[in-house]
Amino acid sequence: MAKKKINSIDRTALTPNYAPAWFTPVRGKKSILWDEEGNDYVDFGGGIAVTCLGHSHPELIKVLKDQSTKLWHVSNYLYNEPALELSSLLAKKTFADKVFFSNSGNEANEAAIKLARRYFYDKGRPEKHEVVVFTDAFHGRSMLNISAGDSKSQKTGFGPLLKGFKRAKFNDLKSVEKVITKNTAAIFVEPILGESGIIRASNPFLMGLRKLADKNNVLLIFDEVQSGVGRTGTLMAYMGYGVIPDISTLAKGLGGGIPIGATLAKNHIAKAFQPGTHGSTFGGNPLACIVAKKVIEIISSQKVLSGVIKKTISFTEKLNSLSEKYDIFSDVRSAGLWIGCDFKRVKSSDFIQAAYNEGLIVVQAAGEKTIRLAPSLIISDKEINEGFKRFEKAYKNII
Ligand SMILES: Cc1ncc(COP(=O)(O)O)c(C=O)c1O
């Protein structure tokens, strides 16, 4: 059990918008983190689906170190080699022809919506500006993304919000048909709701969205900030569905822990981003892009992607057998190594604290009863087994 001790570093100067654990990780290797006291934690949270290759991956460290002695930053008035190479790699491996780089999921989504609106503006259809969004959606915390998202509490006190969003019901095509008008520019959707607890769009729903978009001259935008980069067992979630978007966003796992966002688009749409229309000082940063290129190279290997499927089976079997033993969960949903577990009898916040005490990190999802697991995609069997020993102990401590 991790010993509680208050770190001597001042904790009063950060804004209080997060509620962090009492311990502070200072080092990580593979799927283990160590705090300032030397206590170890099995990381089943992956920094919320970010550290997709675990901590301190030697190949990521190598490319980052090499790049750090060459070039850290140039403005976007100049090309840089890592950004060029990463954009070509993403274009080769996905539906996209072009990529816009930014620093986060928020910015990637902002760029996606701006691109869709500008595309119709350039086509002489400026009235097409509305965006269809969904119940239980989460797209980030910027003004645009809280407006597109469906969380009341995330909007409280921040108005006036952005106009132009029409909400339909997730997994309900009829509700989408009702809100599409001649003014609609885009349908903006997470193929799998992440923050809301790993809820999959059904195949017919995503296919239906594609058809509705085509029929109504509307762009289909997938927010793959959390679902992308191997998380679901394919490089991007759309590949598992076989439904191709017009624009998609990536962030989180893309940098394996280095901040980067990307907005991917087909050529005829990306043309709307002519010089001066949009930009980002740090977007396409060489340090971030060199790491992301290596992440994509590693994750898109068959070995890693088939490993995700095997590990998913291992996680779900272990969760199900724990549930049989203790009657823990009312539901366990997985989309690859991205798993939502609804507790029957305990609050997720109580379990998370108990897990910390036993040296295990899991992540909160929406609601009081749900946790999310989003571990490294290359977590070892040994780490999985150790994590589940701690999971069981933590649960036993609070029932
Ligand atoms: C689906 C989705 N979109 C967007 C975001 C926002 O990304 P960021 O926090 O990197 O801005 C998140 C973050 O959790 C997300 O899950």
Short mmCIF file of C-alpha atoms and ligand atoms in Angstrom, two decimals:
data_model
loop_
_atom_site.label_atom_id
_atom_site.label_comp_id
_atom_site.label_asym_id
_atom_site.label_seq_id
_atom_site.Cartn_x
_atom_site.Cartn_y
_atom_site.Cartn_z
CA MET A 1 0.00 0.00 0.00
CA ALA A 2 1.29 3.47 -0.93
CA LYS A 3 2.28 5.55 2.10
CA LYS A 4 0.54 8.91 2.30
CA LYS A 5 2.94 11.77 2.72
CA ILE A 6 2.48 15.37 1.69
CA ASN A 7 5.07 16.50 -0.80
CA SER A 8 7.08 19.49 0.39
CA ILE A 9 6.70 21.36 -2.93
CA ASP A 10 4.26 24.28 -2.71
CA ARG A 11 0.83 23.25 -3.98
CA THR A 12 -0.99 26.55 -3.56
CA ALA A 13 -0.03 28.33 -6.76
CA LEU A 14 -2.02 26.22 -9.24
CA THR A 15 -5.62 27.15 -10.04
CA PRO A 16 -7.98 24.83 -8.19
CA ASN A 17 -9.81 23.47 -11.27
CA TYR A 18 -8.41 19.96 -10.82
CA ALA A 19 -8.55 17.72 -7.77
CA PRO A 20 -5.28 15.77 -8.00
CA ALA A 21 -4.23 12.79 -5.91
CA TRP A 22 -2.04 13.38 -2.85
CA PHE A 23 1.03 11.78 -4.45
CA THR A 24 3.13 13.18 -7.27
CA PRO A 25 4.56 10.84 -9.86
CA VAL A 26 8.18 11.73 -10.57
CA ARG A 27 9.27 8.89 -12.84
CA GLY A 28 7.70 6.33 -15.13
CA LYS A 29 8.79 3.25 -17.04
CA LYS A 30 6.52 1.15 -19.22
CA SER A 31 3.24 0.94 -17.25
CA ILE A 32 4.64 1.75 -13.81
CA LEU A 33 4.85 5.18 -12.20
CA TRP A 34 6.86 6.03 -9.06
CA ASP A 35 6.05 8.86 -6.69
CA GLU A 36 8.41 11.07 -4.70
CA GLU A 37 8.47 8.51 -1.87
CA GLY A 38 9.36 5.63 -4.18
CA ASN A 39 5.87 4.06 -4.08
CA ASP A 40 4.92 2.36 -7.35
CA TYR A 41 1.63 2.55 -9.23
CA VAL A 42 0.41 0.37 -12.08
CA ASP A 43 -0.88 2.78 -14.70
CA PHE A 44 -4.22 1.60 -16.11
CA GLY A 45 -5.19 5.21 -16.96
CA GLY A 46 -2.46 6.07 -19.45
CA GLY A 47 -2.80 9.78 -18.65
CA ILE A 48 -6.34 9.47 -20.12
CA ALA A 49 -5.47 7.58 -23.31
CA VAL A 50 -2.29 9.58 -23.94
CA THR A 51 0.73 7.44 -23.03
CA CYS A 52 -0.14 4.81 -25.62
CA LEU A 53 3.39 3.39 -25.56
CA GLY A 54 3.76 3.61 -21.80
CA HIS A 55 6.35 5.77 -20.06
CA SER A 56 9.97 6.32 -21.14
CA HIS A 57 9.72 4.30 -24.34
CA PRO A 58 13.36 4.02 -25.54
CA GLU A 59 12.60 4.72 -29.20
CA LEU A 60 10.59 7.84 -28.35
CA ILE A 61 13.33 9.06 -26.02
CA LYS A 62 15.91 8.51 -28.75
CA VAL A 63 14.13 10.54 -31.46
CA LEU A 64 13.29 13.30 -28.96
CA LYS A 65 16.89 13.51 -27.73
CA ASP A 66 18.27 13.55 -31.29
CA GLN A 67 15.85 16.24 -32.40
CA SER A 68 16.49 18.30 -29.26
CA THR A 69 20.11 18.80 -30.32
CA LYS A 70 19.10 19.87 -33.85
CA LEU A 71 16.07 22.17 -33.97
CA TRP A 72 13.32 23.04 -31.46
CA HIS A 73 11.19 25.57 -33.27
CA VAL A 74 10.79 27.52 -36.47
CA SER A 75 7.79 29.61 -37.38
CA ASN A 76 5.23 28.36 -39.86
CA TYR A 77 6.78 30.73 -42.41
CA LEU A 78 9.31 27.90 -42.78
CA TYR A 79 8.90 24.16 -43.30
CA ASN A 80 10.45 21.78 -40.81
CA GLU A 81 11.36 18.19 -41.65
CA PRO A 82 9.55 16.35 -38.80
CA ALA A 83 6.24 18.11 -39.61
CA LEU A 84 6.58 17.29 -43.29
CA GLU A 85 7.41 13.66 -42.55
CA LEU A 86 4.58 13.25 -40.04
CA SER A 87 2.00 14.83 -42.38
CA SER A 88 3.06 12.46 -45.21
CA LEU A 89 2.89 9.47 -42.90
CA LEU A 90 -0.61 10.37 -41.65
CA ALA A 91 -1.77 10.99 -45.22
CA LYS A 92 -0.37 7.61 -46.28
CA LYS A 93 -1.96 5.68 -43.42
CA THR A 94 -5.40 7.34 -43.24
CA PHE A 95 -8.24 8.67 -45.44
CA ALA A 96 -6.69 12.13 -45.34
CA ASP A 97 -4.72 13.97 -48.01
CA LYS A 98 -3.73 16.92 -45.83
CA VAL A 99 -3.01 17.58 -42.16
CA PHE A 100 -3.15 20.75 -40.05
CA PHE A 101 -1.07 20.53 -36.86
CA SER A 102 -1.92 22.10 -33.51
CA ASN A 103 -1.18 21.34 -29.86
CA SER A 104 -4.25 19.70 -28.38
CA GLY A 105 -7.58 18.07 -29.04
CA ASN A 106 -9.39 21.35 -28.43
CA GLU A 107 -7.42 23.10 -31.12
CA ALA A 108 -7.74 20.18 -33.54
CA ASN A 109 -11.54 20.36 -33.14
CA GLU A 110 -11.59 24.15 -33.48
CA ALA A 111 -9.69 23.80 -36.74
CA ALA A 112 -12.09 21.10 -37.97
CA ILE A 113 -15.18 23.27 -37.44
CA LYS A 114 -13.49 26.35 -38.88
CA LEU A 115 -12.42 24.32 -41.91
CA ALA A 116 -15.95 23.04 -42.52
CA ARG A 117 -17.45 26.52 -42.33
CA ARG A 118 -14.75 28.06 -44.50
CA TYR A 119 -15.17 25.28 -47.09
CA PHE A 120 -18.81 26.22 -47.64
CA TYR A 121 -18.03 29.95 -47.50
CA ASP A 122 -15.52 29.48 -50.32
CA LYS A 123 -18.11 27.55 -52.29
CA GLY A 124 -20.43 30.55 -52.10
CA ARG A 125 -22.66 28.93 -49.46
CA PRO A 126 -21.92 31.02 -46.34
CA GLU A 127 -25.36 30.16 -44.92
CA LYS A 128 -24.11 26.60 -44.37
CA HIS A 129 -22.59 27.15 -40.94
CA GLU A 130 -24.62 25.01 -38.53
CA VAL A 131 -23.07 21.96 -36.91
CA VAL A 132 -25.00 18.92 -35.72
CA VAL A 133 -23.67 17.69 -32.37
CA PHE A 134 -24.82 14.97 -29.99
CA THR A 135 -26.15 14.12 -26.57
CA ASP A 136 -23.40 13.05 -24.15
CA ALA A 137 -20.72 14.50 -26.44
CA PHE A 138 -17.40 15.81 -25.15
CA HIS A 139 -15.06 17.73 -27.42
CA GLY A 140 -12.88 19.73 -25.00
CA ARG A 141 -13.08 22.83 -22.81
CA SER A 142 -12.58 25.76 -25.21
CA MET A 143 -15.60 28.00 -25.82
CA LEU A 144 -16.31 26.24 -29.12
CA ASN A 145 -15.94 22.80 -27.65
CA ILE A 146 -18.09 23.37 -24.56
CA SER A 147 -20.72 24.78 -26.91
CA ALA A 148 -20.51 21.59 -29.01
CA GLY A 149 -20.35 19.36 -25.93
CA ASP A 150 -23.35 18.26 -23.92
CA SER A 151 -22.28 18.87 -20.34
CA LYS A 152 -24.35 21.42 -18.45
CA SER A 153 -21.81 21.73 -15.65
CA GLN A 154 -18.99 22.40 -18.09
CA LYS A 155 -20.98 25.31 -19.54
CA THR A 156 -22.15 26.87 -16.27
CA GLY A 157 -20.93 30.41 -15.81
CA PHE A 158 -19.12 30.62 -19.13
CA GLY A 159 -21.83 32.06 -21.35
CA PRO A 160 -22.61 33.44 -23.80
CA LEU A 161 -21.65 30.30 -25.67
CA LEU A 162 -21.13 29.94 -29.40
CA LYS A 163 -24.17 29.75 -31.65
CA GLY A 164 -24.73 27.41 -34.55
CA PHE A 165 -24.89 24.02 -32.85
CA LYS A 166 -27.95 21.76 -33.18
CA ARG A 167 -28.11 18.77 -30.88
CA ALA A 168 -29.30 15.32 -31.96
CA LYS A 169 -29.47 12.08 -30.01
CA PHE A 170 -26.41 9.82 -30.18
CA ASN A 171 -27.19 6.55 -32.01
CA ASP A 172 -30.51 7.92 -33.26
CA LEU A 173 -30.52 8.74 -36.99
CA LYS A 174 -34.07 10.07 -37.00
CA SER A 175 -33.08 12.79 -34.53
CA VAL A 176 -30.25 13.80 -36.88
CA GLU A 177 -32.59 14.02 -39.86
CA LYS A 178 -34.79 16.36 -37.84
CA VAL A 179 -32.03 18.94 -37.20
CA ILE A 180 -30.34 18.95 -40.62
CA THR A 181 -31.37 22.00 -42.64
CA LYS A 182 -30.09 23.81 -45.70
CA ASN A 183 -27.83 25.72 -43.28
CA THR A 184 -26.02 22.65 -42.00
CA ALA A 185 -22.28 22.56 -42.67
CA ALA A 186 -21.22 19.50 -40.69
CA ILE A 187 -22.09 16.58 -38.47
CA PHE A 188 -19.54 16.47 -35.65
CA VAL A 189 -19.39 13.23 -33.70
CA GLU A 190 -17.18 11.00 -31.55
CA PRO A 191 -17.39 7.50 -33.10
CA ILE A 192 -17.11 6.24 -29.53
CA LEU A 193 -18.08 8.50 -26.62
CA GLY A 194 -15.03 8.58 -24.38
CA GLU A 195 -15.72 10.90 -21.45
CA SER A 196 -19.26 9.54 -21.27
CA GLY A 197 -17.95 6.06 -20.52
CA ILE A 198 -16.92 4.28 -23.76
CA ILE A 199 -20.21 4.14 -25.60
CA ARG A 200 -19.95 2.97 -29.19
CA ALA A 201 -21.80 4.43 -32.10
CA SER A 202 -23.61 1.53 -33.73
CA ASN A 203 -22.45 0.57 -37.23
CA PRO A 204 -25.79 1.49 -38.81
CA PHE A 205 -25.68 4.86 -37.04
CA LEU A 206 -22.26 5.86 -38.41
CA MET A 207 -23.11 4.48 -41.85
CA GLY A 208 -26.40 6.38 -41.72
CA LEU A 209 -24.56 9.60 -40.80
CA ARG A 210 -22.32 9.13 -43.84
CA LYS A 211 -25.38 8.71 -46.08
CA LEU A 212 -27.19 11.69 -44.53
CA ALA A 213 -24.07 13.85 -44.94
CA ASP A 214 -23.76 12.90 -48.62
CA LYS A 215 -27.44 13.38 -49.32
CA ASN A 216 -27.55 16.84 -47.72
CA ASN A 217 -24.17 18.19 -48.88
CA VAL A 218 -22.87 18.20 -45.31
CA LEU A 219 -19.37 17.29 -44.08
CA LEU A 220 -18.88 14.39 -41.68
CA ILE A 221 -16.35 15.19 -38.95
CA PHE A 222 -15.11 12.53 -36.54
CA ASP A 223 -13.58 13.58 -33.23
CA GLU A 224 -10.96 10.86 -32.79
CA VAL A 225 -8.99 12.79 -30.18
CA GLN A 226 -9.44 9.94 -27.72
CA SER A 227 -10.36 7.00 -29.99
CA GLY A 228 -7.51 7.41 -32.47
CA VAL A 229 -3.95 6.08 -32.54
CA GLY A 230 -4.55 2.37 -32.00
CA ARG A 231 -6.78 2.66 -28.94
CA THR A 232 -9.57 0.53 -30.44
CA GLY A 233 -7.32 -1.99 -32.21
CA THR A 234 -7.19 -0.17 -35.55
CA LEU A 235 -5.02 2.87 -36.21
CA MET A 236 -8.15 5.04 -36.11
CA ALA A 237 -11.61 4.00 -34.95
CA TYR A 238 -13.24 4.85 -38.31
CA MET A 239 -11.22 2.00 -39.85
CA GLY A 240 -12.96 -0.52 -37.62
CA TYR A 241 -16.34 0.84 -38.75
CA GLY A 242 -15.43 1.16 -42.42
CA VAL A 243 -17.03 4.61 -42.47
CA ILE A 244 -14.82 7.34 -43.91
CA PRO A 245 -15.18 10.88 -42.59
CA ASP A 246 -14.39 14.07 -44.52
CA ILE A 247 -12.45 15.56 -41.61
CA SER A 248 -11.12 13.90 -38.46
CA THR A 249 -9.20 15.08 -35.45
CA LEU A 250 -6.44 13.42 -33.43
CA ALA A 251 -4.51 14.42 -30.30
CA LYS A 252 -3.99 12.52 -27.01
CA GLY A 253 -2.17 9.33 -28.11
CA LEU A 254 -0.62 10.97 -31.15
CA GLY A 255 2.36 12.33 -29.24
CA GLY A 256 2.55 9.48 -26.74
CA GLY A 257 2.75 12.16 -24.01
CA ILE A 258 4.09 15.11 -26.01
CA PRO A 259 1.39 17.71 -26.76
CA ILE A 260 0.22 17.65 -30.37
CA GLY A 261 -3.11 17.83 -32.20
CA ALA A 262 -3.92 17.16 -35.82
CA THR A 263 -6.85 17.91 -38.12
CA LEU A 264 -7.00 15.53 -41.06
CA ALA A 265 -8.95 16.30 -44.21
CA LYS A 266 -9.56 15.35 -47.80
CA ASN A 267 -7.85 17.51 -50.39
CA HIS A 268 -10.87 19.36 -51.78
CA ILE A 269 -11.86 20.42 -48.23
CA ALA A 270 -8.36 21.24 -46.98
CA LYS A 271 -8.05 23.73 -49.86
CA ALA A 272 -10.23 26.08 -47.81
CA PHE A 273 -7.27 26.66 -45.48
CA GLN A 274 -5.43 29.06 -47.78
CA PRO A 275 -2.55 31.18 -46.38
CA GLY A 276 -3.81 33.51 -43.67
CA THR A 277 -7.06 31.67 -42.93
CA HIS A 278 -5.89 29.72 -39.88
CA GLY A 279 -2.72 29.09 -37.93
CA SER A 280 -0.91 28.14 -34.73
CA THR A 281 2.46 29.30 -33.42
CA PHE A 282 3.46 25.92 -32.02
CA GLY A 283 1.48 23.70 -34.40
CA GLY A 284 3.89 21.39 -36.23
CA ASN A 285 6.60 21.82 -33.63
CA PRO A 286 9.61 19.66 -34.63
CA LEU A 287 10.02 18.04 -31.19
CA ALA A 288 6.34 17.04 -31.07
CA CYS A 289 6.22 15.89 -34.70
CA ILE A 290 9.33 13.71 -34.52
CA VAL A 291 7.90 11.88 -31.51
CA ALA A 292 4.43 11.56 -33.11
CA LYS A 293 5.98 10.15 -36.28
CA LYS A 294 7.69 7.43 -34.24
CA VAL A 295 4.46 6.77 -32.30
CA ILE A 296 2.52 6.26 -35.56
CA GLU A 297 5.26 4.02 -36.98
CA ILE A 298 5.22 1.80 -33.90
CA ILE A 299 1.45 1.73 -33.33
CA SER A 300 0.55 0.99 -36.93
CA SER A 301 2.58 -2.22 -36.90
CA GLN A 302 0.46 -5.38 -37.06
CA LYS A 303 2.20 -6.65 -33.93
CA VAL A 304 1.03 -3.73 -31.79
CA LEU A 305 -2.49 -3.61 -33.24
CA SER A 306 -3.11 -7.34 -32.84
CA GLY A 307 -1.58 -7.04 -29.35
CA VAL A 308 -4.30 -4.49 -28.51
CA ILE A 309 -6.97 -7.07 -29.34
CA LYS A 310 -5.25 -9.78 -27.24
CA LYS A 311 -4.80 -7.44 -24.29
CA THR A 312 -8.41 -6.26 -24.60
CA ILE A 313 -9.52 -9.88 -24.17
CA SER A 314 -7.26 -10.25 -21.15
CA PHE A 315 -8.64 -7.07 -19.52
CA THR A 316 -12.28 -7.94 -20.14
CA GLU A 317 -11.84 -11.54 -18.94
CA LYS A 318 -10.24 -10.31 -15.74
CA LEU A 319 -12.92 -7.67 -15.17
CA ASN A 320 -15.66 -10.20 -15.80
CA SER A 321 -14.17 -12.78 -13.45
CA LEU A 322 -13.77 -10.12 -10.72
CA SER A 323 -17.37 -9.17 -11.29
CA GLU A 324 -18.48 -12.79 -10.99
CA LYS A 325 -16.58 -13.13 -7.72
CA TYR A 326 -17.75 -9.89 -6.07
CA ASP A 327 -20.74 -8.75 -8.17
CA ILE A 328 -18.89 -5.48 -8.83
CA PHE A 329 -20.13 -4.11 -12.13
CA SER A 330 -23.51 -3.48 -13.72
CA ASP A 331 -21.78 -3.10 -17.09
CA VAL A 332 -18.32 -3.37 -18.68
CA ARG A 333 -17.93 -1.88 -22.17
CA SER A 334 -14.79 -2.02 -24.21
CA ALA A 335 -13.65 -0.53 -27.49
CA GLY A 336 -10.21 -2.07 -27.61
CA LEU A 337 -7.98 -1.07 -24.73
CA TRP A 338 -10.46 1.57 -23.74
CA ILE A 339 -12.84 0.22 -21.20
CA GLY A 340 -15.73 1.73 -19.26
CA CYS A 341 -16.82 -0.04 -16.06
CA ASP A 342 -20.02 0.90 -14.21
CA PHE A 343 -19.89 -0.01 -10.52
CA LYS A 344 -23.01 -1.45 -8.93
CA ARG A 345 -22.41 -0.63 -5.32
CA VAL A 346 -19.57 1.86 -4.91
CA LYS A 347 -18.86 5.37 -6.10
CA SER A 348 -16.16 5.64 -8.74
CA SER A 349 -14.44 8.41 -6.75
CA ASP A 350 -14.19 6.11 -3.68
CA PHE A 351 -12.76 3.31 -5.80
CA ILE A 352 -10.22 5.62 -7.44
CA GLN A 353 -8.90 6.71 -4.01
CA ALA A 354 -8.79 3.08 -2.82
CA ALA A 355 -6.93 2.13 -6.00
CA TYR A 356 -4.37 4.89 -5.38
CA ASN A 357 -3.88 3.49 -1.89
CA GLU A 358 -3.09 0.09 -3.39
CA GLY A 359 -0.83 1.54 -6.08
CA LEU A 360 -3.14 1.50 -9.09
CA ILE A 361 -4.22 4.35 -11.35
CA VAL A 362 -7.64 4.32 -13.04
CA VAL A 363 -9.60 7.28 -14.43
CA GLN A 364 -13.00 8.81 -13.71
CA ALA A 365 -15.65 8.90 -16.46
CA ALA A 366 -18.95 10.79 -16.55
CA GLY A 367 -21.34 9.94 -13.74
CA GLU A 368 -20.69 8.82 -10.20
CA LYS A 369 -20.43 5.12 -10.95
CA THR A 370 -18.13 4.85 -13.94
CA ILE A 371 -14.38 4.49 -14.34
CA ARG A 372 -12.31 4.29 -17.49
CA LEU A 373 -9.27 2.21 -18.24
CA ALA A 374 -7.03 3.39 -21.08
CA PRO A 375 -3.66 1.76 -20.44
CA SER A 376 -0.57 1.65 -22.62
CA LEU A 377 -1.27 -0.34 -25.78
CA ILE A 378 1.87 -2.38 -25.08
CA ILE A 379 1.25 -3.06 -21.39
CA SER A 380 2.81 -6.41 -20.42
CA ASP A 381 0.98 -9.45 -19.03
CA LYS A 382 2.98 -9.03 -15.81
CA GLU A 383 1.81 -5.44 -15.42
CA ILE A 384 -1.78 -6.42 -16.21
CA ASN A 385 -1.71 -9.21 -13.58
CA GLU A 386 -0.17 -6.94 -10.94
CA GLY A 387 -2.72 -4.21 -11.73
CA PHE A 388 -5.61 -6.61 -11.26
CA LYS A 389 -4.24 -7.90 -7.94
CA ARG A 390 -4.31 -4.28 -6.77
CA PHE A 391 -7.75 -3.73 -8.32
CA GLU A 392 -9.18 -6.61 -6.28
CA LYS A 393 -7.56 -5.43 -3.04
CA ALA A 394 -8.79 -1.87 -3.59
CA TYR A 395 -12.35 -3.05 -4.16
CA LYS A 396 -12.29 -5.32 -1.10
CA ASN A 397 -11.16 -2.36 1.02
CA ILE A 398 -14.28 -0.35 0.26
CA ILE A 399 -17.06 -2.93 0.47
C1 LIG B 1 -13.17 13.21 -27.68
C2 LIG B 1 -12.33 14.34 -27.17
N1 LIG B 1 -12.22 15.46 -27.90
C3 LIG B 1 -11.49 16.50 -27.49
C4 LIG B 1 -10.82 16.50 -26.29
C5 LIG B 1 -10.02 17.67 -25.84
O1 LIG B 1 -8.68 17.42 -25.96
P1 LIG B 1 -7.59 18.31 -25.21
O2 LIG B 1 -7.84 18.18 -23.76
O3 LIG B 1 -6.28 17.74 -25.68
O4 LIG B 1 -7.75 19.71 -25.68
C6 LIG B 1 -10.89 15.34 -25.50
C7 LIG B 1 -10.21 15.30 -24.20
O5 LIG B 1 -10.46 14.47 -23.35
C8 LIG B 1 -11.67 14.25 -25.95
O6 LIG B 1 -11.79 13.12 -25.21
#
